[in-house]
Coordinates of C-alpha atoms in Angstrom, one line a residue:
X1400 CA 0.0 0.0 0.0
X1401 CA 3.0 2.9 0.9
X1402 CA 2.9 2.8 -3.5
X1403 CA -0.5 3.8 -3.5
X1404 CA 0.1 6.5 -0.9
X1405 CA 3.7 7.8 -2.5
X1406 CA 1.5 8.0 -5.8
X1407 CA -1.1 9.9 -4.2
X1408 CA 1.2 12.5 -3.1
X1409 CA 3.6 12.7 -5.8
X1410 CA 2.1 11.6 -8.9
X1411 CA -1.6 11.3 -9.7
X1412 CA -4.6 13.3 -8.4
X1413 CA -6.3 11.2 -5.8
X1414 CA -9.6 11.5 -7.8
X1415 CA -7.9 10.1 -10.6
X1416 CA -6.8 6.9 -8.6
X1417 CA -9.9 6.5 -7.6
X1418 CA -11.9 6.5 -10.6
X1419 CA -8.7 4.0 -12.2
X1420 CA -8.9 2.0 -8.9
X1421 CA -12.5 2.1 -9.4
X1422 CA -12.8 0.2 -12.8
X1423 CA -12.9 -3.7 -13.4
X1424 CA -9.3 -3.6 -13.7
X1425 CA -8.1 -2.5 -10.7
X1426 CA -10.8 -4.0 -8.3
X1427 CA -8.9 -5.4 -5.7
X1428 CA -9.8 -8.7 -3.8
X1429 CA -11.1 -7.6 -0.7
X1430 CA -11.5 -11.2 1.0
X1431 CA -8.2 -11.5 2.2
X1432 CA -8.0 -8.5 4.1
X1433 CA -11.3 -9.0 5.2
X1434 CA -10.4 -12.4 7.0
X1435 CA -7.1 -10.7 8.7
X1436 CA -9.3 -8.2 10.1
X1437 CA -11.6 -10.6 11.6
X1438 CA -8.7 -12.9 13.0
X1439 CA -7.6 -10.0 14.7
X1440 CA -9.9 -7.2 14.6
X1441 CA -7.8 -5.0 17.2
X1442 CA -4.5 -4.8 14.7
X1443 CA -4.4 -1.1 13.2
X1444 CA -2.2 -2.3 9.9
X1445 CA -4.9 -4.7 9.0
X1446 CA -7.7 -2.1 9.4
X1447 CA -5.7 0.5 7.5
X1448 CA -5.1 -2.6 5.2
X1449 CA -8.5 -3.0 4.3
X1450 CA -9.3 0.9 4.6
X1451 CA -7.1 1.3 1.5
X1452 CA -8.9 -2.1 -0.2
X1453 CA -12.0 0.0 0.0
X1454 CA -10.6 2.8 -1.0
X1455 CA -9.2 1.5 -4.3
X1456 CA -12.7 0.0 -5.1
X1457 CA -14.6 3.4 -4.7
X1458 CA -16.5 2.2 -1.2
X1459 CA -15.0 6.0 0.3
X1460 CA -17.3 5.7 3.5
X1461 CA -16.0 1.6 4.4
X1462 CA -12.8 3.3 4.0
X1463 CA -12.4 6.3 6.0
X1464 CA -14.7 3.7 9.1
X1465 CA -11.8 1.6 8.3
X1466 CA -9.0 4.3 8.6
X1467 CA -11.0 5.6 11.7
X1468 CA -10.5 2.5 13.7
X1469 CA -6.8 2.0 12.9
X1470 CA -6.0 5.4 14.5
X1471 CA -8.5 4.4 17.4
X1472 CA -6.4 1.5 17.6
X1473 CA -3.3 3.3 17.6
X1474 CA -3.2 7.1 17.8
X1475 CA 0.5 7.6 16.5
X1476 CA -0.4 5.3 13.9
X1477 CA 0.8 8.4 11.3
X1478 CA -0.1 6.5 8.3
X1479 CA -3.8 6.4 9.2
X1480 CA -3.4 10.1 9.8
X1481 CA -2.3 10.2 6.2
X1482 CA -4.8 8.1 5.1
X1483 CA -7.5 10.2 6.6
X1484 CA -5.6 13.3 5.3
X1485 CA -5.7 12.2 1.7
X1486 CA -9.3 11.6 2.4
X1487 CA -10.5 14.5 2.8
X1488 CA -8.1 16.6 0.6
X1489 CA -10.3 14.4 -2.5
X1490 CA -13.7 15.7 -0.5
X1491 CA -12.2 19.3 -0.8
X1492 CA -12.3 20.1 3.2
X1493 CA -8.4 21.4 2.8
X1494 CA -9.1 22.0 6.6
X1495 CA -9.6 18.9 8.2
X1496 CA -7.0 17.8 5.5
X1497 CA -4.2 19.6 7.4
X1498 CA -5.0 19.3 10.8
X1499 CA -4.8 15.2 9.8
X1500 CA -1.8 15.9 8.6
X1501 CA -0.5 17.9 10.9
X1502 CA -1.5 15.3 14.2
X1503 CA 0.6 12.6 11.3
X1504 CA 3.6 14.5 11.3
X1505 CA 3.4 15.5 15.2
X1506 CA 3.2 11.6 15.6
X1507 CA 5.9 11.0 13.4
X1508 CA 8.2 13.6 14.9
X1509 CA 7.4 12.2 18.3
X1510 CA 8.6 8.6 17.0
X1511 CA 11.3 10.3 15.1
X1512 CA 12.7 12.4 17.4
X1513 CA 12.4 15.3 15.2
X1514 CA 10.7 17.1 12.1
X1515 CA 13.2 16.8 10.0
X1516 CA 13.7 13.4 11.0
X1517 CA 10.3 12.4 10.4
X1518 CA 10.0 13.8 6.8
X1519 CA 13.2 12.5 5.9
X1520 CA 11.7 9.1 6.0
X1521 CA 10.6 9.2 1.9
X1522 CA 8.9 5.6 2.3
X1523 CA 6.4 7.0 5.1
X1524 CA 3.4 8.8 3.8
X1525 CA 3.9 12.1 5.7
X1526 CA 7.2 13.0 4.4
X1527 CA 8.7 15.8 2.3
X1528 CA 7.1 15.6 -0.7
X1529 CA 3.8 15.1 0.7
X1530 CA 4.2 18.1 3.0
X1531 CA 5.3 20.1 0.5
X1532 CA 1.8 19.2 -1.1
X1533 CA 0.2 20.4 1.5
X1534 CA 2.2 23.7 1.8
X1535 CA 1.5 24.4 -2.0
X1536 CA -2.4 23.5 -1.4
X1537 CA -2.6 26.0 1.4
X1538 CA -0.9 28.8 -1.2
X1539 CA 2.6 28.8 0.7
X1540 CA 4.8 28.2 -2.7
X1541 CA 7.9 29.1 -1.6
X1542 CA 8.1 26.6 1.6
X1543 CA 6.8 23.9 -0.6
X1544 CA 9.4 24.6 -3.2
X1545 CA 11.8 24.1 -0.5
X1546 CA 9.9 21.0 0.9
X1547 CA 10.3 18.9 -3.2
X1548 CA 13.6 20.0 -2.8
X1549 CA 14.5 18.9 0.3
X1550 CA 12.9 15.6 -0.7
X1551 CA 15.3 15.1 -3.4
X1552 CA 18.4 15.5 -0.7
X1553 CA 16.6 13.2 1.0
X1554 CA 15.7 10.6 -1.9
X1555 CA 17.9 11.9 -5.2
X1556 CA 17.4 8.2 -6.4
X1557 CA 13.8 8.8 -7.1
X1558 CA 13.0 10.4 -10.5
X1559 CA 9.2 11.4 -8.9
X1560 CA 10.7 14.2 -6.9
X1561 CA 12.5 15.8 -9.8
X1562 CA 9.6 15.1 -11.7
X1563 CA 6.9 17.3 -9.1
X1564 CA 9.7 20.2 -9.1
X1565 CA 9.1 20.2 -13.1
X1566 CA 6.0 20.2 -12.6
X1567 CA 5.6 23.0 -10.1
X1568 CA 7.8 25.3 -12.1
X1569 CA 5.9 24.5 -14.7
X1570 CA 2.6 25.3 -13.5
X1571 CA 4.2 28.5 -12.1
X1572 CA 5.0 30.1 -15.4
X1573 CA 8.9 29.3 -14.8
X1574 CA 9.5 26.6 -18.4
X1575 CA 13.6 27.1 -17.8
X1576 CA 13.1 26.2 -14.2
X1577 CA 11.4 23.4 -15.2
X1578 CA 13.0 21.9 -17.4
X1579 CA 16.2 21.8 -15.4
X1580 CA 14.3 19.3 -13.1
X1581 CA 12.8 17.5 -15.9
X1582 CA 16.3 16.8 -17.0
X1583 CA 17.6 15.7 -13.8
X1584 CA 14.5 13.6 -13.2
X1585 CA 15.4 11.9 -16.5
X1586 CA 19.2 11.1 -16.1
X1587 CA 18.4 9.6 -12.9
X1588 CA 15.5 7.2 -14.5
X1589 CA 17.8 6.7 -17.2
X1590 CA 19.9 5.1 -14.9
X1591 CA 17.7 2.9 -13.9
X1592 CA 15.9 2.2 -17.1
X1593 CA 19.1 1.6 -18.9
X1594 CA 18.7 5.3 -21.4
X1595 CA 16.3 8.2 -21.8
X1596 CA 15.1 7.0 -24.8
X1597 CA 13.7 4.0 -22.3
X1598 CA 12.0 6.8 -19.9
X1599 CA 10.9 8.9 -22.7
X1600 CA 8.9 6.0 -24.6
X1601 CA 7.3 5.0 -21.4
X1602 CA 3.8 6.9 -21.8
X1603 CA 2.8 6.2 -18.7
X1604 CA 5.4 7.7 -17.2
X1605 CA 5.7 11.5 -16.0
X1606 CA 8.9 11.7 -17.7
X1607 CA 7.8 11.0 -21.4
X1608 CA 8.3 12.7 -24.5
X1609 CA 5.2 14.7 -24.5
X1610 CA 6.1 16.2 -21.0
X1611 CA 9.1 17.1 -22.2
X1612 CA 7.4 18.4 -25.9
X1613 CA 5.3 20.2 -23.7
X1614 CA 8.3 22.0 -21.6
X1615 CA 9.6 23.4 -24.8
X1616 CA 6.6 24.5 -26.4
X1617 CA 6.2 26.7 -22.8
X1618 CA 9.7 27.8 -23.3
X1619 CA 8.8 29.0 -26.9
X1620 CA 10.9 26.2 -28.9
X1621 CA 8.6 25.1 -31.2
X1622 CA 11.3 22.9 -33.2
X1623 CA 12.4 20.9 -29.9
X1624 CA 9.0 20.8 -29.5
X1625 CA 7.2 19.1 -32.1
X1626 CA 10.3 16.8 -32.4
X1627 CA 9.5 15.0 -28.8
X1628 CA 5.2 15.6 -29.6
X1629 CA 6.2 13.9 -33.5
X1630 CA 7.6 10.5 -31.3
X1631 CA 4.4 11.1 -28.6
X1632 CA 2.3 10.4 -31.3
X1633 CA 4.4 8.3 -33.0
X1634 CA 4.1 5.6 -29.7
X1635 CA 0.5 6.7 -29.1
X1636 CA -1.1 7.7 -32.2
X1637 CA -4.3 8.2 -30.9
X1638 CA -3.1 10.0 -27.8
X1639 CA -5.8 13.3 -27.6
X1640 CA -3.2 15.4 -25.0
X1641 CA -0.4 14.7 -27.6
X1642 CA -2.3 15.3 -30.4
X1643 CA -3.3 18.6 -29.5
X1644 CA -0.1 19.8 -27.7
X1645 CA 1.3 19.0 -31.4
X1646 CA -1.4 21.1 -32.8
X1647 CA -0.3 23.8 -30.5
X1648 CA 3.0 23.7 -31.9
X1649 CA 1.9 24.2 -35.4
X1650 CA -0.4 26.9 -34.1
X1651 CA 2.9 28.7 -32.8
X1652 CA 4.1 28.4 -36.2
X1653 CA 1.9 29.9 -38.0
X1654 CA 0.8 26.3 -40.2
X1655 CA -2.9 26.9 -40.0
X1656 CA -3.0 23.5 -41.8
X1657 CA -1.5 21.6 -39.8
X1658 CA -3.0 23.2 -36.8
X1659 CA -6.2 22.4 -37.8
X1660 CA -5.1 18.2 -39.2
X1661 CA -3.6 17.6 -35.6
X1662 CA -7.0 18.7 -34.1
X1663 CA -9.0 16.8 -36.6
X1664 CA -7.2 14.1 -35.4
X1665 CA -7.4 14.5 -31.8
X1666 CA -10.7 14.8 -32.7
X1667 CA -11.8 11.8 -34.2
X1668 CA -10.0 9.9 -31.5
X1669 CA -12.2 11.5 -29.0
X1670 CA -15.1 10.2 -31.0
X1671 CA -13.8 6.6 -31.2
X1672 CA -13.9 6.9 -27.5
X1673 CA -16.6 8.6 -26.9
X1674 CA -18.9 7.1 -30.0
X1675 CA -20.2 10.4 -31.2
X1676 CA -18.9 14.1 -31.9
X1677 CA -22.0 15.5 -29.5
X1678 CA -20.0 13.2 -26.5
X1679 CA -16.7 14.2 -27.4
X1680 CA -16.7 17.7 -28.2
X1681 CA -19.4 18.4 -25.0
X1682 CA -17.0 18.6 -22.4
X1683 CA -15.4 21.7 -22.4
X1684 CA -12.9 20.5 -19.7
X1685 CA -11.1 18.9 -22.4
X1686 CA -8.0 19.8 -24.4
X1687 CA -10.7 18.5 -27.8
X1688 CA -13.9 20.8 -27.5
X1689 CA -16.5 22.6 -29.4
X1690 CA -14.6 25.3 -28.7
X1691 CA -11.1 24.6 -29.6
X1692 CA -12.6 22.7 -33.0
X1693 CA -14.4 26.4 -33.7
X1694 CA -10.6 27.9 -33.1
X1695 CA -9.0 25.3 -35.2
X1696 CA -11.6 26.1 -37.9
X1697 CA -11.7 29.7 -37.8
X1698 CA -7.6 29.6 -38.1
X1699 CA -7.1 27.5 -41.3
X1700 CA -10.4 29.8 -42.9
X1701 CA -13.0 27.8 -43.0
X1702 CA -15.2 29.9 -41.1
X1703 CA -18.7 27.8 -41.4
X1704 CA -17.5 25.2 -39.3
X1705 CA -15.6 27.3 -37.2
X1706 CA -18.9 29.4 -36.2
X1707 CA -21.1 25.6 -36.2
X1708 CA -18.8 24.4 -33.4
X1709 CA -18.8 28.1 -31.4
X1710 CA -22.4 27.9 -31.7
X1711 CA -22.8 24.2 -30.3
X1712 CA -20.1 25.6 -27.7
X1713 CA -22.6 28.2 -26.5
X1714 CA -25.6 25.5 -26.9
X1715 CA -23.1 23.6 -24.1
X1716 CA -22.3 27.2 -22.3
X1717 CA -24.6 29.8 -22.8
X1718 CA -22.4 32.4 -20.7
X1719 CA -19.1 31.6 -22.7
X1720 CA -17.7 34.6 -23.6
X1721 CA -15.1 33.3 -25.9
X1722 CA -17.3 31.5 -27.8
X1723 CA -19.4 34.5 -28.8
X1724 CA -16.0 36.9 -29.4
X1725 CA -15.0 34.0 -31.7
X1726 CA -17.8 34.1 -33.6
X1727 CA -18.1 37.7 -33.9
X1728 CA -14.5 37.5 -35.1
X1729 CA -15.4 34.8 -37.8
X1730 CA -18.0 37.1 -39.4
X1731 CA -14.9 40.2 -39.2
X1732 CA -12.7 37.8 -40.7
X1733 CA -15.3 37.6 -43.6
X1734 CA -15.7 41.4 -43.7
X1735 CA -19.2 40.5 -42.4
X1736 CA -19.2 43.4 -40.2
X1737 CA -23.0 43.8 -39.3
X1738 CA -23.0 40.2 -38.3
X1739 CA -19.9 40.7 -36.7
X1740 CA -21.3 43.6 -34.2
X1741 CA -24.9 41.9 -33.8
X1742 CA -22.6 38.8 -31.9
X1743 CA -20.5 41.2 -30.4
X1744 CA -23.2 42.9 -28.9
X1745 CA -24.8 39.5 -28.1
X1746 CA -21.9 38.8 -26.2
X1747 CA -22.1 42.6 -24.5
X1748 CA -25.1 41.9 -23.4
X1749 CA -24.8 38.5 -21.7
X1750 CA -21.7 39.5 -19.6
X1751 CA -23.3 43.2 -18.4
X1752 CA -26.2 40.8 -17.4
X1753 CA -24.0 39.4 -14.8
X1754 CA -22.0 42.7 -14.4
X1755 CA -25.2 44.4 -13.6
X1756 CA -24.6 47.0 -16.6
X1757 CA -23.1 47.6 -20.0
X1758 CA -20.4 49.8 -18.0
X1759 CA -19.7 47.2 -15.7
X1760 CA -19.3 44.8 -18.0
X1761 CA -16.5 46.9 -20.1
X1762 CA -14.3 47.8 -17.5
X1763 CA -13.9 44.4 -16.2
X1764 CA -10.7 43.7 -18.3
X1765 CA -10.6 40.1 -17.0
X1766 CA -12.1 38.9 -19.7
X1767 CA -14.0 39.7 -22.6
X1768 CA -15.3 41.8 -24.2
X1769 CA -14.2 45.0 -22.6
X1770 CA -13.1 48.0 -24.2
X1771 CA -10.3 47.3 -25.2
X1772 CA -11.4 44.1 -27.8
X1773 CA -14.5 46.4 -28.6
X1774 CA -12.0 48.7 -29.6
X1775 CA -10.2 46.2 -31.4
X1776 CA -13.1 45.5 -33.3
X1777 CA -14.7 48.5 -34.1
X1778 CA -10.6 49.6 -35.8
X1779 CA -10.8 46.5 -37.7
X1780 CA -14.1 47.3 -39.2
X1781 CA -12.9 50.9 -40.0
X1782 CA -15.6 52.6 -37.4
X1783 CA -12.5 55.3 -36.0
X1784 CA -14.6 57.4 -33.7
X1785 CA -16.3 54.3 -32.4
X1786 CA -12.8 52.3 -31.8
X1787 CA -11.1 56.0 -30.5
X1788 CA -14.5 56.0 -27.9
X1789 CA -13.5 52.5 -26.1
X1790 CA -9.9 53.3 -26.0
X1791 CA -9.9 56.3 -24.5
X1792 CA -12.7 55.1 -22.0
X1793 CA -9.9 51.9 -21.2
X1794 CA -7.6 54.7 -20.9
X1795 CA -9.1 56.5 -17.9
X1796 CA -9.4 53.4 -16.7
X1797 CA -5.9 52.2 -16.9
X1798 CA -4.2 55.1 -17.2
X1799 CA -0.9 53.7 -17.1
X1800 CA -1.4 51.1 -19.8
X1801 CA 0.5 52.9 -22.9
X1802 CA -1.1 50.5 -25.7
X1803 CA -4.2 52.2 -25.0
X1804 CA -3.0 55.9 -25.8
X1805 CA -1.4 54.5 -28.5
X1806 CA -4.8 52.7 -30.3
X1807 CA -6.5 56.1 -29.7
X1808 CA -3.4 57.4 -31.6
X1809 CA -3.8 55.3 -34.5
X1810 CA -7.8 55.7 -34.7
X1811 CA -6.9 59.6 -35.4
X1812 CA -4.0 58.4 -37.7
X1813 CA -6.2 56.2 -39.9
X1814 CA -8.8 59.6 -39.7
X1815 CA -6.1 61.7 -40.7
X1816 CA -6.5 63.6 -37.9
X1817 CA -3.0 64.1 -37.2
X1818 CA -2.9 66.5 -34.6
X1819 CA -4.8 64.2 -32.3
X1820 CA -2.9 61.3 -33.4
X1821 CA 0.1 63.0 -32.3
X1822 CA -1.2 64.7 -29.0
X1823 CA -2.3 60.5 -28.0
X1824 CA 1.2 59.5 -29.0
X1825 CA 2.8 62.0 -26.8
X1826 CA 0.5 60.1 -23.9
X1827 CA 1.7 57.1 -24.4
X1828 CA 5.1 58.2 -24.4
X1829 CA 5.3 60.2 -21.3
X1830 CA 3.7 57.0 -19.8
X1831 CA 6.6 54.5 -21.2
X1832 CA 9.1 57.2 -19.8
X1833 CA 7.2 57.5 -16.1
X1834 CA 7.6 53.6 -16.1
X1835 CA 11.3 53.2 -16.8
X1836 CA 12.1 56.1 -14.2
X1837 CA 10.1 54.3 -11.7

């Protein structure tokens, strides 16, 4: 069982294991651990035993009754802790979750000795890594940073800890970061697995080649990239996260074609699993949607399709504001400006309906559309005094935003209005220079 719990910590979402551990595959035999318990129903390792039998077969209530009575049984018992921990980190109660934790490792230190002690023990389930976990959940980044780290002093044998530092750095915006860990992480499975050719094929591994494609399209190497996607797909041709990650790549530069003939194909392998394009394009938590198809679409030109999947996006998600921008830009794109505006207002009016006005809705820059993109549109269709009207309004309200001085600018360029365009310039200037000096 300490695989299970090293995986839940380090490797796989605990809802994921539990919807894998959950199918015919990975049922596990509960009989045996069943019989242990009742031969001696007061020993805490067979109740946490069958706690994690339960678990891995989706019975979540046997389970945490099960993990209950092994820490009844034994109250240092700090891998019940754990267990109960992980528990409720899956039910979202990120409280309870740490004060398990935290009686775990306060059980652990007072058989260890110490805290360091006590995490430095990698094949426990309260340990650095999993700490670190916690530390990152409760929005401390830094000490978890220093937590994965401090796990790989501990353990530098064990590719997973390199591995989660990639990770992190990658989630954090920091590619260069992370692929220094990625790298590590891989020379030290290559070690094991004999090369890194071996760790990169192995798809089920965090340390494969569309990790590692995935790295360098963050860090803006689109060659290195689609080399390590191209052998992705190559070992898993039908692989919808490689597929579109590839896409990506293509996307990046600038071969609408192939943009569009990587998503076709991540899209008819979502329909071979799924049996229909309705199931597989529905769930707009997926890398292949309605709306990513209507983006695909709309970039290689073909802009019916592109607005038939936007508009099944918005029969999905009636609020989705990028579908409706997208399809406003489709009909732009066709120099179908009327229809154009008619979805742009469309999409207007269904965000100031949950801004509680039109105002409301346009100086919310978190999304769109806001003044800025109705700016953007009203230049591309020509309408100047319209376009130089939601600039300058974005203006007052981010006055220290220079691009926005500067569209206002080129609205009284394109009118020939060149006194204006230079008195908007001069704005935008004096706010670059106020930066630097600052």
């Amino acid at each position: 069982m300490k695989t299970l719990r090293l995986l839940s910590n380090k490797i796989l979402p605990l809802a994921l294991l539990s919807s894998l551990f959950a199918s015919a595959a990975w049922a596990v035999d509960l009989a045996p651990r069943e019989a242990l318990v009742k031969q001696n129903p007061k020993n805490p390792e067979a109740r946490l035993n069958l706690g994690w039998g339960y678990y891995e077969n989706g019975q979540k209530d046997n389970a945490e009754a099960e993990f209950k009575t092994a820490l009844a049984l034994n109250p240092d018992y700090t891998d019940a802790y754990a267990a109960l921990g992980n528990l409720y980190k899956e039910k979202g109660d990120a409280k309870t979750y740490e004060t398990y934790f935290r009686k775990g490792l306060a059980a652990a230190t007072k058989k260890k000795g110490s805290e360091k002690a006590a995490l430095s023990d990698m094949h426990s389930a309260i340990n650095y890594s999993s700490y670190g976990w916690l530390l990152r959940d409760s929005g401390k980044k830094a000490q978890a940073l220093e937590m994965f780290k401090a796990a790989v002093t501990s353990d530098p044998k064990n590719p997973a800890h390199y591995e989660t530092l990639a990770s992190v750095y990658s989630w954090d915006n920091k590619p260069e970061e992370a692929l220094k860990w990625f790298k590590q992480g891989l020379a030290m499975a290559a070690k094991i697995k004999g090369s890194e050719q071996a760790v990169l094929s192995d798809m089920n591994s965090p340390l494969n080649y569309l990790a590692l494609g995935r790295l360098y399209l963050e860090m803006k190497q689109p060659d290195k990239a689609e080399d390590n996607l191209l052998q992705a797909v190559k070992l898993q041709p039908e692989n919808i996260s490689a597929l579109c990650a590839l896409s990506e790549v293509y996307l990046a530069k600038g071969n609408a074609a192939q943009y569009l003939a990587q998503m076709k194909r991540a899209m008819a392998a979502a329909i071979k699993q799924k049996g229909s394009e309705k199931a597989a394009l529905s769930d707009m938590s997926q890398p292949v949607n309605y709306l990513s198809m209507g983006w695909a679409f709309r970039q290689a030109g073909d802009y019916d399709n592109a607005i038939r999947m936007m508009k099944e996006a918005l029969a999905v998600q009636p609020d989705n504001m990028d579908a409706y921008m997208a399809i406003a830009s489709a009909y732009q794109d066709q120099n179908k400006t009327s229809e154009g505006a008619a979805w742009m207002q469309k999409a207007l009016g269904t965000k100031a309906r949950k801004k509680g006005s039109e105002k409301a809705a346009l100086s919310d820059f978190s999304s769109q559309p806001n003044y800025t993109s109705m700016g953007e549109f009203y230049l591309k269709a020509k309408q100047y005094t319209k376009a130089a009207e939601m600039f300058e309004a974005a203006a007052k309200i981010q006055p220290d935003e220079s691009s926005h001085y500067k569209a206002v600018s080129d609205c009284y360029a394109a009118q020939a209005r060149y006194d204006l365009a230079l008195e908007w310039i001069k704005k935008a200037i004096t706010v670059e220079l106020k930066k630097s000096k600052s």
